Tab-separated table of C-alpha atoms in Angstrom:
chain	number	residue	atom	x	y	z
V	23	MET	CA	133.690	83.437	122.040
V	24	ASN	CA	133.894	81.233	119.006
V	25	VAL	CA	130.526	81.575	117.246
V	26	LEU	CA	130.841	78.218	115.513
V	27	GLY	CA	131.664	76.568	118.808
V	28	LEU	CA	128.614	78.261	120.363
V	29	HIS	CA	126.539	76.920	117.517
V	30	LYS	CA	127.715	73.363	118.237
V	31	LYS	CA	126.895	73.779	121.901
V	32	LEU	CA	123.395	75.081	121.109
V	33	GLU	CA	122.675	72.235	118.723
V	34	GLU	CA	123.688	69.610	121.226
V	35	ASN	CA	121.762	71.121	124.151
V	36	SER	CA	118.075	71.457	123.383
V	37	GLY	CA	117.270	73.354	126.578
V	38	LEU	CA	119.825	75.996	125.691
V	39	LEU	CA	118.520	76.044	122.123
V	40	ILE	CA	114.932	76.651	123.300
V	41	PHE	CA	116.110	79.463	125.537
V	42	GLY	CA	118.146	80.962	122.674
V	43	ILE	CA	115.173	80.847	120.300
V	44	LEU	CA	112.837	82.424	122.871
V	45	PHE	CA	115.407	85.116	123.634
V	46	VAL	CA	115.969	86.085	120.011
V	47	SER	CA	112.313	86.009	119.038
V	48	SER	CA	111.295	88.085	122.069
V	49	ILE	CA	113.427	91.042	120.968
V	50	GLY	CA	110.882	92.168	118.369
V	51	GLY	CA	108.125	92.139	120.992
V	52	LEU	CA	110.269	93.936	123.536
V	53	VAL	CA	110.989	96.703	121.037
V	54	GLN	CA	107.601	97.010	119.338
V	55	VAL	CA	104.910	95.781	121.720
V	56	LEU	CA	106.089	96.392	125.272
V	57	PRO	CA	106.630	100.183	125.033
V	58	SER	CA	103.206	100.673	123.411
V	59	ILE	CA	101.551	99.263	126.532
V	60	PHE	CA	103.088	102.005	128.659
V	61	GLU	CA	103.675	104.977	126.370
V	62	ASP	CA	101.505	107.885	127.526
V	63	GLU	CA	100.858	109.106	124.028
V	64	LEU	CA	99.239	105.796	123.098
V	65	ILE	CA	97.199	105.091	126.238
V	66	THR	CA	95.992	108.561	127.241
V	67	PRO	CA	92.466	109.316	126.002
V	68	THR	CA	92.222	112.315	123.670
V	69	ALA	CA	90.427	115.347	125.087
V	70	GLU	CA	87.144	114.331	123.416
V	71	THR	CA	87.300	110.640	124.279
V	72	ARG	CA	84.975	109.496	127.036
V	73	PRO	CA	84.046	106.075	128.385
V	74	TYR	CA	81.018	104.427	126.785
V	75	GLY	CA	77.655	104.903	128.409
V	76	ALA	CA	75.775	101.842	129.634
V	77	LEU	CA	73.655	101.357	126.506
V	78	GLU	CA	76.570	102.130	124.177
V	79	LEU	CA	78.713	99.585	125.973
V	80	ILE	CA	76.082	96.893	125.429
V	81	GLY	CA	75.910	97.974	121.803
V	82	ARG	CA	79.648	97.552	121.540
V	83	ASP	CA	79.426	94.018	122.910
V	84	ILE	CA	76.746	93.229	120.318
V	85	TYR	CA	78.976	94.722	117.627
V	86	ILE	CA	81.654	92.250	118.739
V	87	ARG	CA	79.217	89.325	119.040
V	88	GLU	CA	77.829	89.841	115.541
V	89	GLY	CA	81.336	90.010	114.112
V	90	CYS	CA	80.922	93.473	112.630
V	91	SER	CA	84.671	94.002	112.786
V	92	THR	CA	85.300	91.135	110.377
V	93	CYS	CA	83.948	93.376	107.614
V	94	HIS	CA	84.248	96.893	109.036
V	95	SER	CA	87.436	98.505	110.268
V	96	GLN	CA	87.463	101.309	112.796
V	97	GLN	CA	90.634	103.095	111.841
V	98	VAL	CA	90.962	105.938	109.405
V	99	ARG	CA	94.563	105.796	108.272
V	100	PRO	CA	96.637	108.972	107.767
V	101	LEU	CA	96.389	108.784	103.983
V	102	LEU	CA	94.972	111.471	101.725
V	103	ALA	CA	92.223	109.318	100.215
V	104	GLU	CA	91.033	108.066	103.608
V	105	VAL	CA	91.045	111.466	105.259
V	106	LYS	CA	89.094	112.892	102.313
V	107	ARG	CA	86.587	110.069	102.401
V	108	TYR	CA	86.083	109.386	106.099
V	109	GLY	CA	87.332	112.440	108.002
V	110	PRO	CA	90.133	113.014	110.521
V	111	PHE	CA	92.483	110.060	110.870
V	112	SER	CA	92.249	107.920	113.991
V	113	SER	CA	94.621	108.373	116.896
V	114	ALA	CA	95.552	105.770	119.493
V	115	GLY	CA	94.103	107.756	122.391
V	116	GLU	CA	90.618	107.453	120.901
V	117	SER	CA	90.719	103.732	121.699
V	118	ALA	CA	91.759	104.221	125.319
V	119	TYR	CA	88.350	102.982	126.513
V	120	ASP	CA	88.070	100.197	123.949
V	121	ARG	CA	88.811	96.804	125.488
V	122	PRO	CA	89.635	95.233	123.164
V	123	PHE	CA	90.038	97.844	120.433
V	124	LEU	CA	88.096	97.130	117.254
V	125	TRP	CA	90.418	98.627	114.657
V	126	GLY	CA	90.064	95.598	112.405
V	127	SER	CA	92.016	95.063	109.236
V	128	LYS	CA	89.369	94.051	106.708
V	129	ARG	CA	87.081	96.334	104.781
V	130	THR	CA	84.367	94.408	103.046
V	131	GLY	CA	82.168	97.297	104.114
V	132	PRO	CA	83.341	100.842	104.749
V	133	ASP	CA	85.332	102.023	107.736
V	134	LEU	CA	83.043	102.968	110.630
V	135	HIS	CA	85.279	105.072	112.835
V	136	ARG	CA	83.624	108.327	111.716
V	137	ILE	CA	80.145	106.942	111.056
V	138	GLY	CA	78.520	108.553	114.097
V	139	ALA	CA	77.263	111.818	112.685
V	140	LYS	CA	76.645	110.603	109.169
V	141	PHE	CA	73.354	108.744	109.581
V	142	SER	CA	70.265	109.306	111.671
V	143	ASP	CA	69.331	106.629	114.197
V	144	ALA	CA	66.218	105.924	112.130
V	145	TRP	CA	68.365	105.002	109.130
V	146	GLN	CA	70.605	102.762	111.228
V	147	ARG	CA	67.580	100.868	112.514
V	148	VAL	CA	66.055	100.295	109.091
V	149	HIS	CA	69.447	99.415	107.654
V	150	LEU	CA	70.385	96.886	110.358
V	151	ILE	CA	67.055	95.095	110.108
V	152	ASP	CA	67.142	94.965	106.320
V	153	PRO	CA	70.108	96.637	104.606
V	154	ARG	CA	68.653	96.199	101.137
V	155	SER	CA	65.546	98.181	101.974
V	156	VAL	CA	67.656	101.340	101.825
V	157	VAL	CA	70.790	100.301	99.915
V	158	PRO	CA	69.589	97.961	97.144
V	159	ASN	CA	73.072	96.791	96.139
V	160	SER	CA	74.307	96.212	99.696
V	161	ILE	CA	75.870	92.829	100.509
V	162	MET	CA	75.612	93.311	104.263
V	163	PRO	CA	73.690	90.588	106.116
V	164	ALA	CA	70.411	91.504	107.817
V	165	TYR	CA	70.219	91.477	111.622
V	166	PRO	CA	66.468	91.375	112.311
V	167	TRP	CA	66.802	89.586	115.647
V	168	LEU	CA	68.425	92.640	117.207
V	169	ALA	CA	65.008	94.283	117.410
V	170	ALA	CA	63.530	91.271	119.220
V	171	ASN	CA	66.187	90.739	121.910
V	172	ALA	CA	66.412	92.623	125.185
V	173	ALA	CA	69.566	94.685	125.541
V	174	ASP	CA	70.596	93.316	128.916
V	175	PRO	CA	68.741	90.038	129.457
V	176	ARG	CA	71.066	88.838	132.237
V	177	ASN	CA	70.808	92.153	133.981
V	178	ASN	CA	74.559	92.393	134.473
V	179	ILE	CA	75.366	95.839	133.128
V	180	GLN	CA	76.533	96.967	136.568
V	181	THR	CA	79.002	94.090	136.747
V	182	ARG	CA	80.372	94.996	133.343
V	183	LEU	CA	80.818	98.631	134.338
V	184	ARG	CA	82.459	97.694	137.645
V	185	ARG	CA	84.960	95.468	135.886
V	186	LEU	CA	85.854	98.233	133.503
V	187	ARG	CA	86.261	100.564	136.444
V	188	LEU	CA	88.818	98.128	137.877
V	189	LEU	CA	90.718	98.565	134.609
V	190	GLY	CA	90.717	102.318	135.052
V	191	HIS	CA	87.611	103.499	133.164
V	192	PRO	CA	86.295	106.480	135.146
V	193	TYR	CA	82.710	105.409	135.883
V	194	SER	CA	81.189	107.196	138.839
V	195	ASP	CA	79.079	105.404	141.447
V	196	ASP	CA	76.075	107.293	140.074
V	197	ALA	CA	76.793	106.113	136.556
V	198	ILE	CA	76.873	102.534	137.768
V	199	SER	CA	73.743	102.779	139.902
V	200	ASN	CA	71.813	104.495	137.080
V	201	ALA	CA	72.923	102.022	134.442
V	202	PRO	CA	70.051	99.499	134.814
V	203	ASP	CA	67.500	102.295	134.260
V	204	LEU	CA	69.279	103.373	131.092
V	205	VAL	CA	69.133	99.918	129.552
V	206	ALA	CA	65.743	98.796	130.882
V	207	ASN	CA	63.183	98.091	128.149
V	208	LYS	CA	65.803	98.655	125.466
V	209	THR	CA	66.462	96.197	122.673
V	210	GLU	CA	69.785	95.120	121.251
V	211	LEU	CA	68.916	97.280	118.261
V	212	ASP	CA	68.617	100.360	120.504
V	213	ALA	CA	71.983	99.493	122.028
V	214	ILE	CA	73.945	99.019	118.826
V	215	VAL	CA	72.397	102.128	117.264
V	216	ALA	CA	73.427	104.087	120.375
V	217	TYR	CA	76.943	102.700	119.991
V	218	LEU	CA	77.156	103.527	116.280
V	219	ALA	CA	75.900	107.037	116.975
V	220	VAL	CA	78.891	107.869	119.172
V	221	LEU	CA	81.542	106.366	116.890
V	222	GLY	CA	83.846	109.107	115.746
V	223	GLU	CA	82.611	111.638	118.281
V	224	ALA	CA	86.159	111.822	119.583
V	225	ALA	CA	87.658	113.037	116.316
V	226	GLY	CA	90.518	115.200	117.505
V	227	SER	CA	89.905	118.866	116.816
V	228	GLY	CA	93.661	119.391	117.039
V	229	GLU	CA	94.228	117.326	113.937
V	230	GLU	CA	91.069	118.432	112.172
V	231	MET	CA	91.546	117.653	108.502
V	232	ALA	CA	89.157	120.045	106.868
V	233	HIS	CA	88.197	118.981	103.374
C	69	MET	CA	106.264	106.178	133.015
C	70	PRO	CA	108.187	108.901	131.179
C	71	ILE	CA	108.151	108.522	127.432
C	72	ASP	CA	111.918	109.103	127.317
C	73	PHE	CA	112.548	105.853	129.134
C	74	TRP	CA	110.799	103.836	126.446
C	75	ALA	CA	112.440	105.816	123.663
C	76	GLY	CA	115.786	104.931	125.208
C	77	TRP	CA	114.649	101.330	125.689
C	78	VAL	CA	113.806	100.998	121.989
C	79	ALA	CA	117.029	102.679	120.865
C	80	VAL	CA	119.297	100.642	123.136
C	81	LEU	CA	117.650	97.316	122.345
C	82	THR	CA	117.801	98.045	118.622
C	83	ILE	CA	121.479	98.989	118.694
C	84	VAL	CA	122.438	96.061	120.941
C	85	SER	CA	120.563	93.676	118.620
C	86	LEU	CA	122.342	95.062	115.593
C	87	ILE	CA	125.726	94.710	117.287
C	88	GLY	CA	124.841	91.147	118.265
C	89	PHE	CA	123.782	90.433	114.695
C	90	ALA	CA	127.063	91.832	113.345
C	91	TRP	CA	129.011	89.819	115.912
C	92	VAL	CA	127.298	86.564	114.903
C	93	ILE	CA	127.979	87.203	111.219
C	94	TYR	CA	131.578	88.166	111.804
C	95	GLY	CA	132.196	85.287	114.167
C	96	ALA	CA	130.615	82.713	111.897
C	97	TYR	CA	132.735	83.666	108.906
C	98	PHE	CA	135.988	84.975	110.290
C	99	GLY	CA	136.072	84.336	114.020
C	100	GLY	CA	136.978	80.730	114.551
C	101	LYS	CA	137.670	77.224	113.439
C	102	SER	CA	135.065	75.020	111.827
C	103	VAL	CA	133.836	72.035	113.771
C	104	GLU	CA	133.849	68.907	111.642
C	105	GLY	CA	130.854	66.610	111.483
C	106	ASP	CA	130.944	62.883	112.202
C	107	GLU	CA	130.055	61.659	108.756
C	108	GLU	CA	132.736	59.895	106.806
C	109	SER	CA	131.703	61.132	103.390
C	110	PRO	CA	129.958	64.429	104.089
C	111	THR	CA	127.080	65.604	101.913
C	112	VAL	CA	127.441	69.124	100.565
C	113	TRP	CA	124.438	71.425	100.047
C	114	ASP	CA	124.371	74.856	98.466
C	115	GLU	CA	128.074	75.135	97.505
C	116	ASN	CA	129.706	74.528	100.884
C	117	LEU	CA	127.105	73.663	103.503
C	118	ARG	CA	128.211	70.500	105.258
C	119	GLU	CA	127.597	68.464	108.388
C	120	GLY	CA	129.181	70.019	111.478
C	121	ALA	CA	129.625	73.743	112.200
C	122	HIS	CA	131.045	75.632	109.255
C	123	PRO	CA	130.586	79.122	107.923
C	124	PRO	CA	127.390	79.235	105.810
C	125	PRO	CA	127.672	79.829	102.035
C	126	MET	CA	129.263	83.140	101.145
C	127	TRP	CA	126.163	84.521	99.402
C	128	TRP	CA	124.429	84.383	102.791
C	129	PHE	CA	127.162	86.625	104.112
C	130	TRP	CA	126.573	89.211	101.411
C	131	ALA	CA	122.806	89.058	101.904
C	132	MET	CA	123.126	89.611	105.661
C	133	LEU	CA	125.695	92.353	105.188
C	134	ALA	CA	123.349	94.076	102.733
C	135	SER	CA	120.416	93.878	105.167
C	136	LEU	CA	122.607	95.255	107.961
C	137	VAL	CA	123.746	98.171	105.802
C	138	PHE	CA	120.131	98.812	104.736
C	139	THR	CA	119.015	98.829	108.374
C	140	LEU	CA	121.704	101.314	109.365
C	141	ILE	CA	120.895	103.665	106.479
C	142	TYR	CA	117.163	103.369	107.204
C	143	LEU	CA	117.622	104.158	110.891
C	144	ILE	CA	119.695	107.231	110.013
C	145	LEU	CA	117.185	108.578	107.483
C	146	TYR	CA	113.806	107.589	109.001
C	147	PRO	CA	112.332	107.447	112.501
C	148	GLY	CA	113.004	104.114	114.201
C	149	LEU	CA	115.578	104.587	116.935
C	150	GLY	CA	113.403	105.633	119.836
C	151	SER	CA	112.596	109.327	119.654
C	152	PHE	CA	115.237	110.069	116.993
C	153	SER	CA	113.184	111.384	114.082
C	154	GLY	CA	115.692	110.594	111.334
C	155	ALA	CA	117.599	112.842	108.953
C	156	PHE	CA	114.581	113.269	106.650
C	157	LYS	CA	112.305	114.304	109.564
C	158	TRP	CA	109.676	112.087	107.928
C	159	SER	CA	106.418	111.389	109.731
C	160	GLN	CA	103.005	110.000	108.748
C	161	GLY	CA	101.294	113.206	109.787
C	162	GLY	CA	103.809	115.331	107.895
C	163	GLU	CA	103.429	113.171	104.807
C	164	LEU	CA	99.647	113.573	104.948
C	165	GLU	CA	99.990	117.323	105.476
C	166	GLU	CA	102.144	117.519	102.352
C	167	ARG	CA	99.629	115.505	100.324
C	168	LEU	CA	96.799	117.744	101.510
C	169	VAL	CA	98.717	120.856	100.501
C	170	GLU	CA	99.543	119.267	97.153
C	171	HIS	CA	95.883	118.336	96.676
C	172	ALA	CA	94.779	121.858	97.537
C	173	SER	CA	97.277	123.477	95.174
C	174	THR	CA	96.363	121.103	92.347
C	175	PHE	CA	92.589	121.231	92.666
C	176	GLY	CA	91.866	124.067	95.100
C	177	SER	CA	91.439	126.934	92.655
C	178	ARG	CA	89.234	124.896	90.328
C	179	ARG	CA	87.106	123.686	93.216
C	180	ASP	CA	86.699	127.243	94.504
C	181	GLU	CA	85.744	128.336	91.015
C	182	ILE	CA	83.031	125.664	90.820
C	183	ALA	CA	81.823	126.558	94.318
C	184	ARG	CA	81.194	130.100	93.053
C	185	MET	CA	79.485	129.148	89.779
C	186	THR	CA	75.811	129.881	89.356
C	187	ILE	CA	73.451	126.963	89.733
C	188	ALA	CA	72.261	127.459	86.158
C	189	SER	CA	75.741	127.248	84.659
C	190	ILE	CA	76.583	124.115	86.655
C	191	ARG	CA	73.408	122.498	85.352
C	192	GLN	CA	74.520	123.119	81.777
C	193	ASP	CA	77.866	121.443	82.324
C	194	GLU	CA	77.470	117.742	81.747
C	195	LEU	CA	80.770	116.828	83.410
C	196	LEU	CA	79.960	118.762	86.549
C	197	MET	CA	76.524	117.204	86.729
C	198	ARG	CA	78.093	113.769	86.462
C	199	ALA	CA	80.468	114.681	89.295
C	200	ALA	CA	77.453	115.931	91.279
C	201	GLN	CA	75.698	112.631	90.791
C	202	ARG	CA	78.734	110.826	92.175
C	203	VAL	CA	78.654	113.006	95.282
C	204	TYR	CA	74.952	112.225	95.605
C	205	ASP	CA	75.504	108.487	95.151
C	206	ARG	CA	78.153	108.387	97.814
C	207	GLN	CA	76.717	110.749	100.407
C	208	CYS	CA	72.947	110.875	99.958
C	209	ALA	CA	71.711	107.720	98.240
C	210	ALA	CA	71.884	105.523	101.343
C	211	CYS	CA	68.892	107.386	102.774
C	212	HIS	CA	67.163	109.109	99.851
C	213	GLY	CA	67.644	106.219	97.449
C	214	LEU	CA	69.747	105.751	94.328
C	215	ASP	CA	67.098	107.486	92.225
C	216	ALA	CA	66.555	110.226	94.859
C	217	GLN	CA	62.886	109.297	95.034
C	218	GLY	CA	62.928	108.646	98.771
C	219	GLN	CA	62.486	105.277	100.450
C	220	ALA	CA	61.545	103.280	103.522
C	221	ASP	CA	58.479	105.523	104.082
C	222	MET	CA	60.803	107.755	106.021
C	223	PHE	CA	63.331	109.496	103.788
C	224	PRO	CA	61.858	112.265	101.619
C	225	ASN	CA	61.625	112.168	97.850
C	226	LEU	CA	64.018	114.723	96.362
C	227	ARG	CA	62.734	114.520	92.790
C	228	ASP	CA	59.284	116.009	93.348
C	229	ASP	CA	58.298	119.630	93.967
C	230	ALA	CA	57.515	119.123	97.648
C	231	TRP	CA	60.313	120.439	99.843
C	232	GLN	CA	59.479	120.421	103.517
C	233	TRP	CA	62.160	122.999	104.339
C	234	GLY	CA	61.942	125.079	101.174
C	235	SER	CA	62.835	124.477	97.553
C	236	SER	CA	65.103	127.456	96.908
C	237	PRO	CA	68.782	126.662	96.297
C	238	GLU	CA	69.595	128.564	99.496
C	239	ALA	CA	67.168	126.505	101.581
C	240	ILE	CA	68.463	123.256	100.094
C	241	GLU	CA	72.037	124.321	100.760
C	242	THR	CA	71.151	125.032	104.390
C	243	SER	CA	69.508	121.629	104.687
C	244	ILE	CA	72.674	119.932	103.423
C	245	ARG	CA	75.124	122.066	105.347
C	246	SER	CA	73.457	122.245	108.760
C	247	GLY	CA	71.054	119.339	108.613
C	248	ARG	CA	67.398	119.475	109.670
C	249	HIS	CA	65.504	118.149	112.620
C	250	GLY	CA	61.791	117.803	111.971
C	251	ILE	CA	59.545	117.015	114.904
C	252	MET	CA	55.812	116.479	114.817
C	253	VAL	CA	54.380	115.871	118.264
C	254	GLY	CA	51.887	113.069	118.854
C	255	TRP	CA	48.307	114.013	119.786
C	256	ARG	CA	47.077	110.806	121.370
C	257	SER	CA	46.372	112.534	124.677
C	258	SER	CA	44.130	115.092	122.966
C	259	LEU	CA	42.242	112.808	120.608
C	260	ASN	CA	40.024	109.772	120.878
C	261	ARG	CA	40.037	107.117	118.161
C	262	ALA	CA	37.097	108.511	116.269
C	263	GLU	CA	38.516	112.022	116.258
C	264	ALA	CA	41.892	110.718	115.057
C	265	SER	CA	40.208	108.897	112.163
C	266	GLN	CA	38.204	111.986	111.222
C	267	LEU	CA	41.348	114.092	111.360
C	268	ALA	CA	43.210	111.627	109.150
C	269	GLN	CA	40.322	111.639	106.672
C	270	TYR	CA	40.260	115.426	106.662
C	271	THR	CA	44.022	115.599	106.172
C	272	LEU	CA	43.716	113.363	103.130
C	273	ALA	CA	40.775	115.393	101.857
C	274	LEU	CA	42.866	118.567	101.965
C	275	ALA	CA	44.894	117.279	99.054
C	276	LYS	CA	41.789	116.598	96.978
C	277	SER	CA	38.511	118.409	97.461
C	278	LYS	CA	39.360	120.875	100.248
C	279	PRO	CA	35.918	120.376	101.866
C	280	SER	CA	34.487	123.375	103.684
C	281	VAL	CA	32.401	121.142	105.912
C	282	HIS	CA	34.053	118.085	107.439
C	283	PRO	CA	33.855	116.382	110.840
C	284	GLY	CA	37.632	116.619	111.219
C	285	LYS	CA	37.890	120.283	110.327
C	286	ALA	CA	37.400	121.719	113.798
C	287	LYS	CA	40.067	119.519	115.362
C	288	PHE	CA	42.415	120.324	112.505
C	289	GLU	CA	42.073	124.019	113.115
C	290	GLU	CA	42.500	123.502	116.837
C	291	LEU	CA	45.565	121.245	116.808
C	292	CYS	CA	47.228	121.283	113.401
C	293	ALA	CA	46.719	124.725	111.908
C	294	ALA	CA	49.356	126.377	114.089
C	295	CYS	CA	52.099	124.669	112.080
C	296	HIS	CA	50.378	123.390	108.945
C	297	THR	CA	48.182	126.548	108.559
C	298	THR	CA	44.404	126.531	108.334
C	299	ALA	CA	44.537	125.812	104.627
C	300	GLY	CA	47.003	122.994	105.305
C	301	THR	CA	49.739	124.450	103.120
C	302	GLY	CA	52.357	124.073	105.829
C	303	SER	CA	55.367	126.217	106.603
C	304	THR	CA	58.827	125.736	105.198
C	305	ALA	CA	60.251	127.882	108.014
C	306	LEU	CA	58.956	125.390	110.599
C	307	GLY	CA	59.517	122.382	108.389
C	308	ALA	CA	55.802	121.664	108.609
C	309	PRO	CA	54.873	119.788	105.432
C	310	ASP	CA	52.320	121.064	102.950
C	311	LEU	CA	49.302	118.756	103.318
C	312	THR	CA	47.604	119.859	100.110
C	313	ASN	CA	50.131	118.507	97.594
C	314	GLY	CA	49.430	114.810	98.131
C	315	VAL	CA	53.038	114.027	99.131
C	316	TYR	CA	53.353	111.987	102.326
C	317	THR	CA	56.864	111.104	103.447
C	318	TYR	CA	55.673	108.525	105.985
C	319	GLY	CA	53.024	106.952	103.768
C	320	GLY	CA	49.725	108.314	102.457
C	321	GLY	CA	47.244	105.721	103.705
C	322	VAL	CA	44.653	106.555	106.353
C	323	LEU	CA	46.410	104.205	108.789
C	324	GLU	CA	49.834	105.786	108.361
C	325	ILE	CA	48.442	109.283	108.674
C	326	LYS	CA	46.482	108.286	111.745
C	327	GLU	CA	49.668	106.889	113.246
C	328	THR	CA	51.473	110.124	112.483
C	329	ILE	CA	48.726	112.134	114.143
C	330	LEU	CA	48.604	109.948	117.246
C	331	TYR	CA	52.279	109.217	117.814
C	332	GLY	CA	54.086	112.013	116.021
C	333	ARG	CA	57.169	111.759	113.819
C	334	GLU	CA	60.781	112.714	114.127
C	335	GLY	CA	62.928	113.121	111.064
C	336	ILE	CA	66.618	113.865	111.153
C	337	MET	CA	68.704	115.022	108.250
C	338	PRO	CA	72.341	114.916	109.418
C	339	ALA	CA	74.560	117.951	108.841
C	340	PHE	CA	77.074	117.535	106.025
C	341	GLY	CA	78.882	120.854	106.461
C	342	ASP	CA	81.940	119.105	107.900
C	343	VAL	CA	81.848	116.183	105.516
C	344	LEU	CA	81.427	117.986	102.208
C	345	ASP	CA	83.313	121.011	100.921
C	346	ASP	CA	81.721	124.089	99.337
C	347	MET	CA	82.150	122.746	95.832
C	348	GLN	CA	80.492	119.439	96.618
C	349	ILE	CA	77.550	121.190	98.280
C	350	ARG	CA	77.190	123.551	95.303
C	351	LEU	CA	77.203	120.604	92.913
C	352	LEU	CA	74.582	118.792	94.990
C	353	VAL	CA	72.287	121.809	95.059
C	354	ALA	CA	72.552	122.118	91.289
C	355	TRP	CA	71.907	118.410	90.814
C	356	LEU	CA	68.932	118.338	93.175
C	357	THR	CA	67.248	121.338	91.563
C	358	ARG	CA	67.803	120.217	87.960
C	359	ASP	CA	64.894	119.736	85.576
C	360	VAL	CA	64.270	116.147	84.723
């Protein structure tokens, strides 16, 4: 077919033009995005990855609510300097139970994907309530209200777990029925500290990057 | 869904797109007649761009041809076409592996050398001590403070002579490498308020006058002496602090000590054996035990 003639036809027929534009611009998505939704390697949890516990899950929601991922990434890239500084690089399977994933792309603060074992819970609590009490030159905001708020004020942790189970997260009936006990009398601070404590637990031993 | 299907999907779509791209370029320049526009005196932009359907300027052709050639070369050399790994067999993981090997061969022997140096000789080397301070600043200062003098009435001072788990270089190295978990149980079920106050007073007195007669003494010997010893000097093996040196990690007021006695304390030093290498740990031990 005559390409220049096709061009004339497209220009004169806006419906055809819209279809043509959508078709061409969808190719990138079809090649890059679509396969990653189905590729086993990207969606299968690594051997050490497990679904979040009830309190950790609430902590994760608070992490999202407070916008932590605007300043902290959760992806250690496969680069020498990052692996030396943070530990084993992140793999896609580690985010299999993250909906949505919190990889982030901005590091005003450090990456948090391997933060779990680095600090005691006591430090995390002090630091979240008043970062400058332990790191004088920190520019992180303080989050004192976390200690005052109940972790699950609407008492809907079971609903949250059931919805995730619909999406394929392997929560047992026991895990769901025990969940309210696990979060009762806990504060948001307890929850987010519990979440931070398990970050990086799933570092793949297969790709252990010893320093 | 088998991974091969999606690899094929990516490869086929990529190749079909490239063929389509080449077809559009070829067709636009060499494949057919121009379609004239309606204007009587056509405006010309960028050499030969006019109303109607004409081939675009020739430099566009060369630019698109160059990008097509680049794409083809790239897809032959690097991974991109589905599961085809490219002629260079390049991968992110492989690249990192190479960098790690390069790093180890450049710095490995020197780092091993430093890891085997005596503490005394590291302390005499100003450069090494500066490097040690940087390791401290990055890994330790968040809890123990920039000046290593402890903070938040929770994280121990590392500049004094009081070391809960032992002050020898070996003990300090173990603390860094494996971490420590100090637990003091709370005694509120065994003590009434008055007894707790007396015990707190006695604990404070141990650091000063060491009284032989004191209302809190009996309870101390009953409840506390098993870990802290009768004299109150503590045990580095148990991580039970010395109560005679006047150093109180959680605060040295009567109220704080009473709280400790009633509710207990739990202190966690995380393990850094996986985070730091032997050289960094050696440097830290030398830096922490230096004379100031």
